[in-house]
Amino acid sequence: MYRSHNCGELRATHSNETVTLAGWVQGIRDKGFMVYVDLRDRYGLTQLYFDEEQTPKEILEKAQKLGREFVIQVTGKVQERASKNPNIPTGDIEVLVSELKVLNNSKTPPFTIEDSTDGGDDLRMKYRYLDIRRNPVKNSLIFRHKVAQETRNYLSSEGFIEVETPYLIKSTPEGARDFVVPSRMNEGQFYALPQSPQTFKQLLMVGGMDKYFQIVKCFRDEDLRADRQPEFTQIDCEMAFVEQEDILNTFEGLTRHLLKEINGVDVDKFPRILYDDAMRLYGNDKPDIRFGMQFGELNEVAQHKDFNVFNSAELVVGIAVPGGNSYTRKDIDKLIDWVKRPQVGALGMVYCRCNDDGTFKSSVDKFYDQDDLAKWAEVTGAKAGDLICVLSGNTDKVRAQLSALRMELAERLGLRKPDEFAPLWVMDFPLLEWDEDTERYHAMHHPFTSPKPGQLELLDSKPGEVKANAYDLVLNGNEIGGGSIRIHDKATQAIMLKHLGFSEEEARAQFGFLMDAFEYGAPPHGGIAFGLDRLVAILGGQETIRDFIAFPKNNSGRDVMIDAPAPIDKEQLEELNLKLSL
Ligand code: ASP
């Protein structure tokens, strides 16, 4: 038996018991005649005590030679401490050690194993196993486990069955590149790793599984964006014989369950917003609604004067910044510089101060009088003391720019509170999205998403206007889940693939298996997938997902600990019939 108790367990009620503990040396305080050692394991810290009078000499000496992160086993008697530490659960007691065994030595760790460490990101990732010993990382992993567990509890109790789907498959387009795996046994052929189990979960519905879920790895070879991982985890779900409303209710239930069990938060029925309205009011399809600052479109009240910048713009749109009239001229200039940064890309910004006496002072007073500005205030909902910020230009661009400004200002104003949760359904996404690079339409969600009833006919005449039976679940400005009601008949699927630019042969080669399945009694079905990494980070009140992943990749998609990806040797290449042309 290595231990009778763990390091987080002992209390004053255990006094005089003889116990055996094992763990890592967190720190040593050697006063010569007395030695204190903090012993750590996953469960906590326990103080070990040695002194000249009570501890056998050779054990005291052994204790004095311990180093940080040595692995030891001790036996001793629990006693109340002379000076108690109210900050830790075991702070009332210590163990007076009578036996000490060093189970393993340790080199001095390259960074301190403390809650706030001196280790930089790269170092922590290289020695991730040491990083995991730190409370913040350890606790994040435990937190993730709880979220996964509660997810399983909820979905199982709702009748969902967890089914594993294969990782070595054929491409399933979800809008990214595939990671591919060469097949040794099938020369010149490749598997693709799933970007999601989309087609398999649909086939499970054809197979009559009715309600499926899986907590599953997905792989997407995307260009690197901050806080994205090439492999990530989804809570992937599908249901048969459902309409959109059934899916929304079920997964609103899951989200509410998680918020309740994990965060102790009760949330009312989730609000719903149409995609078009989200874009109009927030410039964004994943609006953070923990705060207001909705957009006010100003074309009607700003394009009737001689101000050409506005007159020539497709959209003139503003937001009211609460209390923003307190900004100095310099503050506002900085804000203008901020929106002009290449990452945001605005050409400039017009502003209007809303004074306490009800008057206005704008940067375009030459063109607009008080009555005009009063209308701006009305449209943007600005009150006395606010600042109205106005951007203009191409609709899509200007919405994205103002949305970035809205988020930035809310952050600065402390309106994005991590302990507040504001979920929201965004619905009726466009079915197709124009891609500038390839100059053709792409499925905005994926090619298996069904158009809204009665809109299939529009595909020929106005493809950009067709809406999909697709929905996203947004939490605090992040898309945490997305899904759709699927196409479940061959003819519609064929029309859809044709519009996405697949020839009949291509459609057959890539999706023949699915179209065939649709001919054998495919039930109406739909589903959703949640991004588990992000969901866990948000529930944990954090912005980055990295610490909720045990062994994450860095921003170049590398695992710096095991040093992957890496070349493979010549024999392996030959076996796979691969040649590298350098
Ligand atoms: N497969 C989709 C995704 O990964 C989710 C879904 O439609 O259920 O985003």
XYZ file of C-alpha atoms in Angstrom, residues 24-525:
502
model
C 5.764 15.404 -4.604
C 7.871 17.778 -2.559
C 6.400 21.221 -3.162
C 8.844 23.025 -0.884
C 11.129 22.645 2.116
C 11.728 25.008 5.004
C 14.846 23.866 6.817
C 15.408 25.585 10.172
C 18.245 23.213 11.141
C 16.633 21.604 14.162
C 13.190 21.628 12.526
C 12.265 20.843 8.924
C 8.918 21.468 7.216
C 8.104 19.841 3.902
C 4.968 20.546 1.869
C 3.827 17.344 0.222
C 1.602 17.683 -2.854
C -0.611 15.388 -4.871
C -3.694 15.972 -7.039
C -5.852 16.374 -3.958
C -3.917 19.026 -2.071
C -0.981 19.847 0.174
C -0.076 18.388 3.546
C 2.618 19.754 5.822
C 5.204 17.212 6.992
C 7.093 17.944 10.164
C 10.504 16.701 11.321
C 12.488 17.836 14.389
C 15.636 16.955 16.281
C 13.821 15.749 19.344
C 11.152 13.538 17.849
C 12.509 12.431 14.449
C 15.192 9.743 14.133
C 18.457 11.435 13.113
C 18.915 9.678 9.762
C 15.378 10.596 8.740
C 15.853 14.254 9.630
C 19.053 14.250 7.562
C 17.295 12.577 4.653
C 14.568 15.224 4.812
C 17.180 17.967 4.700
C 18.506 16.547 1.441
C 15.167 16.432 -0.354
C 14.771 18.612 -3.435
C 11.746 20.171 -5.101
C 9.594 17.638 -6.965
C 11.223 14.584 -5.361
C 8.650 11.801 -5.084
C 8.465 10.504 -1.535
C 6.472 8.275 0.735
C 6.168 9.057 4.439
C 4.594 7.469 7.466
C 3.886 9.431 10.597
C 1.401 10.618 13.115
C -1.162 13.349 12.475
C -0.967 16.217 14.942
C -2.523 19.656 15.264
C -0.256 22.442 14.121
C 1.067 25.040 16.509
C 0.205 27.776 14.025
C -2.680 26.879 11.780
C -3.063 27.919 8.140
C -6.677 28.851 7.390
C -5.925 29.131 3.670
C -5.735 25.412 2.940
C -8.165 22.636 3.906
C -5.413 20.632 5.666
C -4.117 23.768 7.424
C -5.001 22.603 10.929
C -2.716 19.583 10.926
C 0.726 18.298 10.060
C 2.265 14.833 9.957
C 5.129 14.154 12.351
C 7.198 11.858 10.146
C 8.759 8.664 11.454
C 9.564 6.941 8.141
C 10.653 8.514 4.854
C 11.288 6.792 1.564
C 12.475 8.548 -1.559
C 10.549 6.913 -4.431
C 12.208 8.998 -7.091
C 14.546 11.963 -7.422
C 13.814 14.968 -9.573
C 15.921 17.444 -11.436
C 15.162 21.026 -10.497
C 12.076 21.877 -12.589
C 12.640 24.476 -15.334
C 9.894 26.665 -13.884
C 8.233 26.968 -10.506
C 5.310 24.635 -9.864
C 3.212 27.418 -8.356
C -0.193 28.880 -9.182
C 1.488 31.796 -10.894
C 4.633 30.403 -12.400
C 7.740 32.059 -13.790
C 7.563 29.737 -16.814
C 6.769 31.270 -20.215
C 4.335 29.603 -22.610
C 6.915 27.704 -24.641
C 8.645 26.278 -21.618
C 5.383 25.252 -20.014
C 4.338 23.447 -23.202
C 7.664 21.665 -23.556
C 7.326 20.365 -20.005
C 3.560 20.120 -20.039
C 3.619 17.213 -17.531
C 5.148 19.602 -15.001
C 2.685 22.317 -15.946
C -0.171 19.898 -15.262
C 1.078 19.616 -11.669
C 0.167 23.292 -11.213
C -3.263 23.978 -9.736
C -4.632 26.186 -12.528
C -3.945 23.600 -15.236
C -4.864 20.621 -13.090
C -8.112 22.281 -12.041
C -8.959 23.135 -15.643
C -8.609 19.495 -16.633
C -10.785 18.412 -13.727
C -13.302 21.081 -14.717
C -13.346 19.749 -18.279
C -13.974 16.266 -16.962
C -16.989 17.547 -15.026
C -18.453 19.256 -18.069
C -17.987 16.100 -20.161
C -19.481 13.990 -17.391
C -22.521 16.232 -16.970
C -22.985 16.206 -20.733
C -23.004 12.418 -20.745
C -25.386 12.357 -17.774
C -27.843 14.704 -19.393
C -27.826 13.217 -22.855
C -28.000 9.654 -21.543
C -30.950 10.575 -19.373
C -32.643 11.991 -22.480
C -32.211 8.680 -24.280
C -29.127 9.468 -26.366
C -26.720 6.630 -27.144
C -22.998 7.296 -27.424
C -21.701 5.650 -30.588
C -18.129 5.790 -31.847
C -17.555 6.569 -35.493
C -14.324 5.916 -37.403
C -11.352 8.257 -37.641
C -9.975 6.822 -40.860
C -12.561 7.955 -43.362
C -13.078 9.773 -46.621
C -13.265 13.551 -46.733
C -16.324 15.162 -45.117
C -16.354 18.783 -46.152
C -16.891 21.180 -43.255
C -15.106 24.036 -44.926
C -11.518 23.234 -43.996
C -8.732 21.149 -45.465
C -8.465 17.502 -44.484
C -5.622 15.897 -42.640
C -4.813 12.809 -44.683
C -3.299 9.458 -43.800
C -1.633 7.360 -46.492
C -2.813 3.771 -46.730
C -0.003 1.190 -46.844
C -2.270 -1.590 -48.011
C -3.931 0.463 -50.737
C -1.155 2.002 -52.722
C -1.604 5.624 -53.696
C -4.766 5.961 -51.602
C -5.438 8.050 -48.544
C -7.812 8.205 -45.660
C -8.965 11.586 -44.413
C -9.383 12.277 -40.713
C -12.935 13.463 -39.996
C -13.547 17.197 -39.873
C -16.625 15.979 -38.006
C -18.598 12.712 -37.918
C -21.328 14.429 -39.946
C -22.104 11.770 -42.545
C -21.743 8.921 -40.059
C -24.189 10.397 -37.620
C -26.661 10.847 -40.442
C -26.136 7.203 -41.404
C -26.779 6.254 -37.766
C -30.162 7.945 -38.137
C -30.832 5.907 -41.281
C -29.743 2.952 -39.126
C -32.525 3.741 -36.667
C -30.372 4.785 -33.663
C -32.810 7.676 -33.171
C -30.726 9.728 -30.719
C -26.950 9.698 -31.012
C -24.165 11.594 -29.323
C -20.426 11.316 -29.132
C -17.715 13.309 -27.413
C -15.324 13.105 -30.285
C -12.114 14.438 -31.763
C -12.381 16.320 -35.051
C -9.519 17.376 -37.288
C -9.348 20.472 -39.462
C -6.276 21.633 -41.293
C -7.110 25.314 -41.160
C -4.871 28.299 -41.442
C -3.755 29.212 -37.998
C -5.914 31.581 -36.100
C -5.400 32.527 -32.502
C -6.780 29.984 -30.079
C -7.626 27.325 -32.665
C -6.402 23.773 -32.435
C -5.989 21.504 -35.484
C -7.581 18.733 -33.432
C -10.434 19.637 -31.157
C -13.336 17.979 -29.395
C -17.009 18.187 -30.221
C -20.114 17.089 -28.423
C -21.653 15.735 -31.592
C -25.385 14.954 -31.628
C -28.105 13.837 -34.016
C -31.809 13.055 -33.645
C -34.357 11.452 -35.952
C -37.995 12.481 -36.434
C -37.383 16.007 -35.263
C -38.048 19.523 -36.384
C -35.854 22.490 -35.616
C -37.918 23.289 -32.541
C -37.196 19.849 -31.011
C -33.469 20.294 -31.450
C -33.484 23.797 -29.991
C -35.409 22.607 -26.948
C -33.255 19.556 -26.338
C -29.951 21.389 -26.527
C -31.194 24.414 -24.710
C -31.917 21.812 -22.035
C -28.354 20.509 -22.180
C -26.881 24.001 -21.975
C -29.168 24.953 -19.114
C -28.220 21.738 -17.301
C -24.523 22.540 -17.676
C -24.928 26.147 -16.531
C -26.857 24.920 -13.508
C -24.642 21.983 -12.534
C -21.299 23.534 -13.373
C -21.837 27.215 -12.651
C -24.872 27.171 -10.371
C -26.586 29.611 -12.738
C -30.262 29.485 -13.714
C -30.995 30.901 -17.152
C -34.444 31.685 -18.509
C -35.572 30.572 -21.903
C -32.846 31.447 -24.399
C -33.652 34.384 -26.641
C -33.646 33.770 -30.389
C -32.588 36.109 -33.132
C -32.640 35.743 -36.896
C -29.276 35.796 -38.632
C -30.271 38.879 -40.644
C -31.232 40.735 -37.470
C -28.040 39.710 -35.687
C -26.054 41.155 -38.573
C -28.124 44.345 -38.614
C -28.122 44.942 -34.859
C -24.673 43.647 -33.901
C -22.773 43.321 -37.191
C -21.999 39.794 -36.181
C -23.541 36.325 -36.290
C -22.406 35.578 -32.736
C -23.377 38.656 -30.791
C -22.447 39.105 -27.170
C -25.733 40.182 -25.596
C -24.452 40.613 -22.059
C -24.620 44.307 -22.902
C -26.645 46.502 -25.278
C -24.908 48.928 -27.605
C -27.009 47.802 -30.565
C -26.268 49.290 -33.958
C -28.409 52.131 -35.267
C -28.526 52.412 -39.059
C -28.282 56.083 -39.936
C -28.666 56.178 -43.732
C -32.033 57.926 -43.539
C -30.927 60.557 -41.063
C -27.404 61.139 -42.346
C -27.493 61.009 -46.132
C -29.498 64.187 -46.795
C -26.690 66.738 -46.365
C -23.513 67.526 -48.288
C -21.268 65.106 -46.448
C -20.018 62.955 -49.291
C -18.342 60.323 -47.165
C -21.790 59.333 -45.883
C -23.679 60.010 -49.093
C -21.515 57.636 -51.081
C -21.622 54.890 -48.448
C -23.768 51.782 -48.730
C -24.287 51.849 -44.963
C -23.895 54.529 -42.286
C -24.160 52.955 -38.874
C -23.453 53.975 -35.295
C -23.409 52.847 -31.694
C -23.875 54.746 -28.466
C -21.044 54.310 -25.989
C -22.475 54.599 -22.482
C -20.788 57.443 -20.611
C -18.514 58.019 -23.617
C -18.878 61.795 -23.504
C -16.343 61.749 -20.688
C -13.651 60.737 -23.204
C -11.125 63.484 -23.861
C -10.291 64.573 -27.366
C -7.130 62.518 -27.020
C -9.082 59.397 -25.963
C -11.287 59.764 -29.014
C -8.304 60.267 -31.313
C -6.884 57.032 -29.950
C -10.180 55.292 -30.622
C -10.085 56.570 -34.198
C -6.542 55.218 -34.536
C -7.813 51.913 -33.147
C -10.513 51.508 -35.810
C -7.998 52.486 -38.498
C -5.606 49.682 -37.555
C -5.279 47.209 -40.428
C -6.883 44.491 -38.280
C -10.082 46.569 -38.140
C -9.659 48.499 -41.359
C -12.012 51.487 -41.040
C -11.038 54.568 -43.037
C -12.091 56.904 -40.273
C -14.740 57.492 -37.633
C -17.291 60.237 -37.126
C -18.345 60.927 -33.561
C -20.940 62.921 -31.735
C -20.859 63.924 -28.094
C -24.189 63.905 -26.245
C -23.849 66.664 -23.681
C -25.643 66.657 -20.335
C -27.630 69.754 -21.287
C -29.179 67.926 -24.241
C -26.997 69.563 -26.895
C -24.726 67.705 -29.302
C -21.205 68.328 -30.535
C -20.049 66.258 -33.482
C -16.925 65.973 -35.581
C -19.082 66.875 -38.600
C -20.874 69.960 -37.226
C -20.194 71.671 -40.547
C -22.751 69.389 -42.177
C -25.230 68.434 -39.480
C -27.271 70.638 -37.151
C -28.658 69.860 -33.696
C -31.897 68.426 -35.113
C -29.950 66.023 -37.318
C -27.776 64.916 -34.422
C -30.797 64.477 -32.176
C -32.058 61.951 -34.735
C -28.740 60.113 -34.646
C -29.105 59.882 -30.882
C -32.644 58.599 -31.238
C -31.668 55.907 -33.742
C -28.643 54.704 -31.775
C -30.403 54.998 -28.424
C -27.796 57.464 -27.128
C -28.528 59.300 -23.899
C -27.021 62.456 -22.386
C -23.451 61.631 -21.385
C -22.928 59.109 -24.212
C -20.703 59.223 -27.256
C -22.018 58.151 -30.661
C -19.418 56.467 -32.890
C -20.320 56.266 -36.568
C -18.680 54.279 -39.355
C -19.638 54.167 -43.023
C -18.856 52.238 -46.186
C -19.550 48.813 -47.668
C -22.240 47.090 -45.593
C -20.403 43.861 -44.773
C -17.127 45.586 -44.011
C -18.571 48.386 -41.951
C -20.635 45.971 -39.875
C -17.555 43.905 -39.103
C -15.616 47.042 -38.177
C -18.296 48.448 -35.904
C -18.754 45.037 -34.321
C -15.037 44.955 -33.493
C -15.322 48.446 -31.983
C -18.404 47.441 -29.989
C -16.581 44.469 -28.463
C -13.457 46.488 -27.741
C -15.400 49.264 -26.009
C -17.461 46.778 -24.005
C -14.235 45.125 -22.874
C -12.805 48.501 -21.830
C -16.041 49.412 -20.047
C -16.015 46.119 -18.123
C -19.299 45.003 -19.702
C -18.059 41.536 -20.654
C -18.312 39.952 -17.231
C -16.973 36.377 -17.147
C -19.453 35.280 -14.477
C -22.478 36.430 -16.456
C -23.965 34.043 -19.020
C -26.084 35.202 -21.924
C -26.929 32.363 -24.335
C -28.700 33.085 -27.592
C -29.929 31.105 -30.589
C -29.097 32.574 -33.978
C -31.384 31.118 -36.629
C -32.106 31.038 -40.347
C -28.576 31.318 -41.634
C -28.117 31.726 -45.373
C -27.785 28.339 -47.063
C -24.961 29.471 -49.317
C -22.103 31.861 -48.996
C -20.250 33.487 -51.880
C -16.550 32.753 -51.847
C -14.477 35.538 -53.385
C -11.420 33.351 -53.958
C -13.041 30.455 -55.785
C -15.815 32.657 -57.190
C -18.551 30.238 -56.350
C -21.065 29.453 -53.673
C -20.129 27.304 -50.688
C -22.442 25.739 -48.156
C -22.386 28.118 -45.208
C -22.921 25.260 -42.744
C -22.273 22.109 -44.765
C -23.726 20.502 -47.910
C -26.173 18.328 -45.945
C -28.124 21.240 -44.488
C -31.675 21.600 -45.738
C -33.053 24.834 -47.106
C -36.057 26.349 -45.342
C -39.300 24.807 -46.576
C -40.348 26.178 -49.939
C -37.031 27.861 -50.679
C -35.467 25.145 -52.807
C -36.929 26.790 -55.906
C -35.033 30.002 -55.166
C -31.704 28.195 -55.536
C -31.639 28.869 -59.272
C -32.783 32.460 -59.308
C -31.475 33.944 -56.045
C -29.039 31.473 -54.463
C -27.644 34.058 -52.056
C -31.071 34.662 -50.535
C -32.001 31.084 -49.703
C -32.188 30.544 -45.963
C -31.238 27.309 -44.259
C -32.793 25.328 -41.449
C -29.579 26.047 -39.575
C -28.954 27.449 -36.115
C -26.055 28.387 -33.900
C -25.959 28.537 -30.144
C -24.019 31.586 -29.027
C -22.746 32.175 -25.509
C -21.153 35.465 -24.502
C -20.094 36.309 -28.037
C -18.804 32.851 -28.907
C -20.351 30.265 -31.162
C -20.494 27.243 -28.888
C -22.661 25.053 -31.076
C -24.091 24.847 -34.533
C -26.292 22.486 -36.454
C -29.129 22.065 -38.880
C -32.054 20.036 -40.051
C -30.647 17.817 -42.783
C -31.622 16.964 -46.273
C -32.922 13.368 -46.150
C -33.889 12.641 -49.706
C -31.641 11.875 -52.605
C -33.177 14.297 -55.082
C -32.763 17.348 -52.845
C -29.249 16.332 -51.908
C -28.409 16.020 -55.596
C -29.772 19.502 -56.332
C -27.785 20.916 -53.444
C -24.536 19.304 -54.577
C -25.124 20.544 -58.118
C -25.443 24.088 -56.814
C -22.223 23.681 -54.886
C -20.458 22.955 -58.153
C -20.185 19.160 -57.969
C -20.634 17.341 -61.257
C -22.840 14.259 -61.091
C -19.751 12.015 -61.147
C -18.027 13.986 -58.407
C -21.130 13.891 -56.256
C -21.399 10.156 -56.804
C -17.709 9.549 -56.032
C -17.719 11.588 -52.843
C -21.204 11.167 -51.450
C -22.619 8.152 -53.251
C -22.776 6.198 -49.994
C -24.962 8.847 -48.372
C -27.240 9.271 -51.398
C -27.634 5.495 -51.581
C -28.580 5.378 -47.903
C -31.210 8.048 -48.512
C -32.917 5.565 -50.852
C -33.501 3.075 -48.041
C -35.952 4.894 -45.848
C -33.947 7.754 -44.350
C -35.993 9.392 -41.588
C -36.205 13.175 -41.270
C -33.361 14.139 -38.964
